[in-house]
Amino acid sequence: MVMPQPFRSWVEVSRSQIAGNFRAVREITGPGVEIAPVVKADAYRHGAVEVSRVLVNEGARWLCVGNVEEGCALREAGIGARILVMADFLPSERAALLEFGLTPVIHTLADIAELDRLAAQREQIVPYHLKIDSGMGRLGTRASASEVAAAILGNSWARLEGLMTHFASAADYSSSQTPEQIERFRSICDGVAAAGIHFDYVHLSSSIPIAYCRKDAWGTMVRPGHAIYGYVSPSRGEAPRQLLNVKPALAWKAAILAVKDIPQGWLVGYGGMYRASRPMRIAVLAAGYADGIPHRLSNRGRVIAGGKFAPIIGAVSMDLTTIDISQTPGLQPGDAVTLLGTEGGLSIDAQQMARTAGTISYGVLCGIHARVKRIYV
Ligand SMILES: *Cc1c(COP(=O)(O)O)cnc(C)c1O
C-alpha cells in the first residue's frame, strides 16, 4: 500500500545499489585497473556528495567531475579522493582548481605551458592528465607524439600523470571508429613513452567498453558513469555479450494532488490535447516538465500508479501532469505514483522513458531537476 508522502516529487537513491554497481565494475575490470567513477552533473542527479561518499567508502581513490565548481563542492563536503576535472576550465577557474587540489585534464599543448607557469608561481608540483583527441573531434589535442612529448618535457612544475582519450561510438560494433581511436591513442602513448616520459595512468573507457569487455580499451584506469547508476546503453552491430551486472539506483516518485472523474468527450490540459474517449478517472500529479518529466511524454508516456501502468494524458505542464487512473480508481490525493522505478512487479527505467520521449537515458536522468527532493535509502 502506498503511503501519503510529504513531498510533491522526490527520488529515492539506493546507496547499496550504487555500491553494488561499483563492485560490479570492479569484478569485471579486476584489481589491476583503477576505477574513477564519474560523478559529474551532481552524479547524474543522484546527488554527487552522497554518491561520492558511498564510492569512496567502497574504495574509490579517484572521482571524475565535469567542472571546477563540482570539484570544489566535493572538497567542501570533505571528500578527500583525487578528483579529475574532465570538461576543461576557464581562466577564471584556474585559481580554485589549484587551491582545492583538483587534477585538471589539459586539452591543448599551450595549456600545459600555462599550467606550468601557474604551478611555478605557487611553487607547487601540479599533476595533470592530457587528453588526446583520437577521433572524437571534441576536446583534446590532435598534435603528433613528438609535439606532445616536446610540450611535456618543456616544463618543470606541471607533471604529466595520465594520458586519456574518449570514444565517440563505443557501443557501435558495426563501426571501425573505436578500434581506430584505440590505435591512434596507443601510438601517441607509445611515442610519449619512447621519449622517456613516465606517466602513471592511461585511460580511455567510460561505461560501455567496460560492460562489453573491450579489454584493449581499459588501460590502467576506467571512467564509468552511467554504469555506476545502473545503466548500460544497448549496443549496435555484432557486440559481445554485456557482462556487467548493474541495476538502476534511483526511483522517482510524485504525489497525487487531485483525483477526479471526467465525462466522455472532456478535454484535458493545454491545447485540449487529450479528449476522453469514455468516462474516466484521472489524477493530477505534483510534477511536470520543470521537475524533469520530458514534455515529449505528453499524451504518450506512462507512469505506474497503484501497481498498474497509467497513461499520461494531455500535455505535461510545468508543475503538473495528468494521468488516467481508471484501472486503479482507489487512488487518493497524497498517494505516490512511480515515474521511474519498480512498483507492483512493473518497472519503468530511464532508457524506456527516454525511448518514448525521443531522447537518451542520460538526458532523462540529468533532467531531474534540483527541486525534486532526494532521499537516500
Ligand atoms: C561523462 C564521461 C564519462 C562517463 O561516461 P558514461 O557513459 O556515463 O560511463 C567518461 N569519460 C568522459 C570524458 C566523460 O565526459
PDB file of N, CA, C and O in Angstrom, residues 37-73:
ATOM      1  N   PRO A  37      35.096   6.607 -10.824  1.00  0.00           N
ATOM      2  CA  PRO A  37      33.681   6.810 -11.150  1.00  0.00           C
ATOM      3  C   PRO A  37      33.401   8.276 -11.484  1.00  0.00           C
ATOM      4  O   PRO A  37      34.014   9.182 -10.915  1.00  0.00           O
ATOM      5  N   VAL A  38      32.463   8.468 -12.396  1.00  0.00           N
ATOM      6  CA  VAL A  38      32.122   9.809 -12.865  1.00  0.00           C
ATOM      7  C   VAL A  38      30.913  10.322 -12.084  1.00  0.00           C
ATOM      8  O   VAL A  38      29.845   9.702 -12.116  1.00  0.00           O
ATOM      9  N   VAL A  39      31.102  11.412 -11.369  1.00  0.00           N
ATOM     10  CA  VAL A  39      30.023  11.984 -10.547  1.00  0.00           C
ATOM     11  C   VAL A  39      29.673  13.398 -11.014  1.00  0.00           C
ATOM     12  O   VAL A  39      29.183  14.218 -10.245  1.00  0.00           O
ATOM     13  N   LYS A  40      29.910  13.657 -12.304  1.00  0.00           N
ATOM     14  CA  LYS A  40      29.563  14.975 -12.859  1.00  0.00           C
ATOM     15  C   LYS A  40      28.044  15.162 -12.860  1.00  0.00           C
ATOM     16  O   LYS A  40      27.295  14.190 -12.674  1.00  0.00           O
ATOM     17  N   ALA A  41      27.634  16.406 -13.125  1.00  0.00           N
ATOM     18  CA  ALA A  41      26.202  16.724 -13.174  1.00  0.00           C
ATOM     19  C   ALA A  41      25.483  16.195 -11.924  1.00  0.00           C
ATOM     20  O   ALA A  41      24.437  15.556 -12.010  1.00  0.00           O
ATOM     21  N   ASP A  42      26.092  16.500 -10.771  1.00  0.00           N
ATOM     22  CA  ASP A  42      25.530  16.063  -9.495  1.00  0.00           C
ATOM     23  C   ASP A  42      25.266  14.556  -9.508  1.00  0.00           C
ATOM     24  O   ASP A  42      24.207  14.094  -9.079  1.00  0.00           O
ATOM     25  N   ALA A  43      26.272  13.827  -9.982  1.00  0.00           N
ATOM     26  CA  ALA A  43      26.181  12.358 -10.072  1.00  0.00           C
ATOM     27  C   ALA A  43      24.942  11.945 -10.864  1.00  0.00           C
ATOM     28  O   ALA A  43      24.128  11.153 -10.391  1.00  0.00           O
ATOM     29  N   TYR A  44      24.844  12.508 -12.074  1.00  0.00           N
ATOM     30  CA  TYR A  44      23.710  12.222 -12.957  1.00  0.00           C
ATOM     31  C   TYR A  44      22.402  12.416 -12.177  1.00  0.00           C
ATOM     32  O   TYR A  44      21.462  11.662 -12.300  1.00  0.00           O
ATOM     33  N   ARG A  45      22.441  13.454 -11.325  1.00  0.00           N
ATOM     34  CA  ARG A  45      21.308  13.878 -10.474  1.00  0.00           C
ATOM     35  C   ARG A  45      21.023  12.945  -9.299  1.00  0.00           C
ATOM     36  O   ARG A  45      20.006  13.085  -8.630  1.00  0.00           O
ATOM     37  N   HIS A  46      21.918  12.012  -9.031  1.00  0.00           N
ATOM     38  CA  HIS A  46      21.726  11.157  -7.852  1.00  0.00           C
ATOM     39  C   HIS A  46      22.253  11.843  -6.594  1.00  0.00           C
ATOM     40  O   HIS A  46      22.049  11.338  -5.487  1.00  0.00           O
ATOM     41  N   GLY A  47      22.940  12.974  -6.773  1.00  0.00           N
ATOM     42  CA  GLY A  47      23.499  13.688  -5.626  1.00  0.00           C
ATOM     43  C   GLY A  47      24.974  13.366  -5.467  1.00  0.00           C
ATOM     44  O   GLY A  47      25.338  12.308  -4.962  1.00  0.00           O
ATOM     45  N   ALA A  48      25.852  14.291  -5.901  1.00  0.00           N
ATOM     46  CA  ALA A  48      27.284  13.983  -6.004  1.00  0.00           C
ATOM     47  C   ALA A  48      27.935  13.738  -4.647  1.00  0.00           C
ATOM     48  O   ALA A  48      28.798  12.863  -4.516  1.00  0.00           O
ATOM     49  N   VAL A  49      27.526  14.490  -3.641  1.00  0.00           N
ATOM     50  CA  VAL A  49      28.187  14.342  -2.338  1.00  0.00           C
ATOM     51  C   VAL A  49      27.881  12.965  -1.748  1.00  0.00           C
ATOM     52  O   VAL A  49      28.800  12.216  -1.372  1.00  0.00           O
ATOM     53  N   GLU A  50      26.608  12.616  -1.699  1.00  0.00           N
ATOM     54  CA  GLU A  50      26.230  11.312  -1.115  1.00  0.00           C
ATOM     55  C   GLU A  50      26.817  10.166  -1.919  1.00  0.00           C
ATOM     56  O   GLU A  50      27.359   9.207  -1.357  1.00  0.00           O
ATOM     57  N   VAL A  51      26.711  10.264  -3.245  1.00  0.00           N
ATOM     58  CA  VAL A  51      27.221   9.189  -4.101  1.00  0.00           C
ATOM     59  C   VAL A  51      28.739   9.058  -3.931  1.00  0.00           C
ATOM     60  O   VAL A  51      29.272   7.951  -3.818  1.00  0.00           O
ATOM     61  N   SER A  52      29.433  10.192  -3.865  1.00  0.00           N
ATOM     62  CA  SER A  52      30.895  10.144  -3.714  1.00  0.00           C
ATOM     63  C   SER A  52      31.283   9.492  -2.395  1.00  0.00           C
ATOM     64  O   SER A  52      32.246   8.721  -2.326  1.00  0.00           O
ATOM     65  N   ARG A  53      30.535   9.805  -1.349  1.00  0.00           N
ATOM     66  CA  ARG A  53      30.828   9.184  -0.046  1.00  0.00           C
ATOM     67  C   ARG A  53      30.700   7.673  -0.131  1.00  0.00           C
ATOM     68  O   ARG A  53      31.541   6.936   0.382  1.00  0.00           O
ATOM     69  N   VAL A  54      29.648   7.219  -0.789  1.00  0.00           N
ATOM     70  CA  VAL A  54      29.454   5.772  -0.937  1.00  0.00           C
ATOM     71  C   VAL A  54      30.623   5.159  -1.710  1.00  0.00           C
ATOM     72  O   VAL A  54      31.171   4.127  -1.324  1.00  0.00           O
ATOM     73  N   LEU A  55      31.014   5.827  -2.798  1.00  0.00           N
ATOM     74  CA  LEU A  55      32.061   5.279  -3.664  1.00  0.00           C
ATOM     75  C   LEU A  55      33.418   5.261  -2.958  1.00  0.00           C
ATOM     76  O   LEU A  55      34.166   4.287  -3.065  1.00  0.00           O
ATOM     77  N   VAL A  56      33.712   6.322  -2.246  1.00  0.00           N
ATOM     78  CA  VAL A  56      34.985   6.384  -1.518  1.00  0.00           C
ATOM     79  C   VAL A  56      35.004   5.286  -0.456  1.00  0.00           C
ATOM     80  O   VAL A  56      36.000   4.596  -0.252  1.00  0.00           O
ATOM     81  N   ASN A  57      33.864   5.100   0.179  1.00  0.00           N
ATOM     82  CA  ASN A  57      33.719   4.053   1.170  1.00  0.00           C
ATOM     83  C   ASN A  57      33.951   2.661   0.580  1.00  0.00           C
ATOM     84  O   ASN A  57      34.424   1.749   1.253  1.00  0.00           O
ATOM     85  N   GLU A  58      33.606   2.510  -0.706  1.00  0.00           N
ATOM     86  CA  GLU A  58      33.818   1.237  -1.401  1.00  0.00           C
ATOM     87  C   GLU A  58      35.245   1.093  -1.914  1.00  0.00           C
ATOM     88  O   GLU A  58      35.585   0.093  -2.537  1.00  0.00           O
ATOM     89  N   GLY A  59      36.041   2.135  -1.733  1.00  0.00           N
ATOM     90  CA  GLY A  59      37.439   2.021  -2.135  1.00  0.00           C
ATOM     91  C   GLY A  59      37.847   2.856  -3.331  1.00  0.00           C
ATOM     92  O   GLY A  59      38.981   2.749  -3.795  1.00  0.00           O
ATOM     93  N   ALA A  60      36.924   3.683  -3.841  1.00  0.00           N
ATOM     94  CA  ALA A  60      37.297   4.532  -4.982  1.00  0.00           C
ATOM     95  C   ALA A  60      38.332   5.561  -4.529  1.00  0.00           C
ATOM     96  O   ALA A  60      38.117   6.271  -3.549  1.00  0.00           O
ATOM     97  N   ARG A  61      39.465   5.611  -5.234  1.00  0.00           N
ATOM     98  CA  ARG A  61      40.511   6.580  -4.895  1.00  0.00           C
ATOM     99  C   ARG A  61      40.470   7.794  -5.808  1.00  0.00           C
ATOM    100  O   ARG A  61      41.136   8.795  -5.563  1.00  0.00           O
ATOM    101  N   TRP A  62      39.725   7.664  -6.902  1.00  0.00           N
ATOM    102  CA  TRP A  62      39.562   8.765  -7.857  1.00  0.00           C
ATOM    103  C   TRP A  62      38.075   8.989  -8.118  1.00  0.00           C
ATOM    104  O   TRP A  62      37.288   8.043  -8.112  1.00  0.00           O
ATOM    105  N   LEU A  63      37.725  10.241  -8.392  1.00  0.00           N
ATOM    106  CA  LEU A  63      36.383  10.592  -8.854  1.00  0.00           C
ATOM    107  C   LEU A  63      36.566  11.532 -10.041  1.00  0.00           C
ATOM    108  O   LEU A  63      37.547  12.277 -10.092  1.00  0.00           O
ATOM    109  N   CYS A  64      35.632  11.504 -10.975  1.00  0.00           N
ATOM    110  CA  CYS A  64      35.694  12.422 -12.117  1.00  0.00           C
ATOM    111  C   CYS A  64      34.507  13.372 -12.068  1.00  0.00           C
ATOM    112  O   CYS A  64      33.370  12.943 -11.845  1.00  0.00           O
ATOM    113  N   VAL A  65      34.775  14.656 -12.267  1.00  0.00           N
ATOM    114  CA  VAL A  65      33.706  15.656 -12.330  1.00  0.00           C
ATOM    115  C   VAL A  65      33.795  16.388 -13.671  1.00  0.00           C
ATOM    116  O   VAL A  65      34.777  16.250 -14.405  1.00  0.00           O
ATOM    117  N   GLY A  66      32.754  17.171 -13.958  1.00  0.00           N
ATOM    118  CA  GLY A  66      32.731  17.880 -15.229  1.00  0.00           C
ATOM    119  C   GLY A  66      33.476  19.201 -15.153  1.00  0.00           C
ATOM    120  O   GLY A  66      34.142  19.600 -16.111  1.00  0.00           O
ATOM    121  N   ASN A  67      33.364  19.873 -14.027  1.00  0.00           N
ATOM    122  CA  ASN A  67      33.959  21.210 -13.954  1.00  0.00           C
ATOM    123  C   ASN A  67      34.500  21.511 -12.559  1.00  0.00           C
ATOM    124  O   ASN A  67      34.313  20.741 -11.614  1.00  0.00           O
ATOM    125  N   VAL A  68      35.165  22.642 -12.466  1.00  0.00           N
ATOM    126  CA  VAL A  68      35.843  23.029 -11.224  1.00  0.00           C
ATOM    127  C   VAL A  68      34.848  23.193 -10.076  1.00  0.00           C
ATOM    128  O   VAL A  68      35.088  22.737  -8.955  1.00  0.00           O
ATOM    129  N   GLU A  69      33.723  23.831 -10.374  1.00  0.00           N
ATOM    130  CA  GLU A  69      32.718  24.075  -9.331  1.00  0.00           C
ATOM    131  C   GLU A  69      32.257  22.761  -8.694  1.00  0.00           C
ATOM    132  O   GLU A  69      32.113  22.663  -7.470  1.00  0.00           O
ATOM    133  N   GLU A  70      32.057  21.751  -9.519  1.00  0.00           N
ATOM    134  CA  GLU A  70      31.637  20.449  -8.986  1.00  0.00           C
ATOM    135  C   GLU A  70      32.725  19.851  -8.093  1.00  0.00           C
ATOM    136  O   GLU A  70      32.429  19.248  -7.053  1.00  0.00           O
ATOM    137  N   GLY A  71      33.970  20.027  -8.503  1.00  0.00           N
ATOM    138  CA  GLY A  71      35.076  19.518  -7.696  1.00  0.00           C
ATOM    139  C   GLY A  71      35.177  20.226  -6.361  1.00  0.00           C
ATOM    140  O   GLY A  71      35.373  19.600  -5.309  1.00  0.00           O
ATOM    141  N   CYS A  72      35.020  21.553  -6.383  1.00  0.00           N
ATOM    142  CA  CYS A  72      35.085  22.337  -5.141  1.00  0.00           C
ATOM    143  C   CYS A  72      33.983  21.908  -4.176  1.00  0.00           C
ATOM    144  O   CYS A  72      34.214  21.809  -2.964  1.00  0.00           O
ATOM    145  N   ALA A  73      32.796  21.648  -4.705  1.00  0.00           N
ATOM    146  CA  ALA A  73      31.674  21.241  -3.849  1.00  0.00           C
ATOM    147  C   ALA A  73      32.004  19.932  -3.129  1.00  0.00           C
ATOM    148  O   ALA A  73      31.654  19.763  -1.950  1.00  0.00           O
TER     149      ALA A  73
END
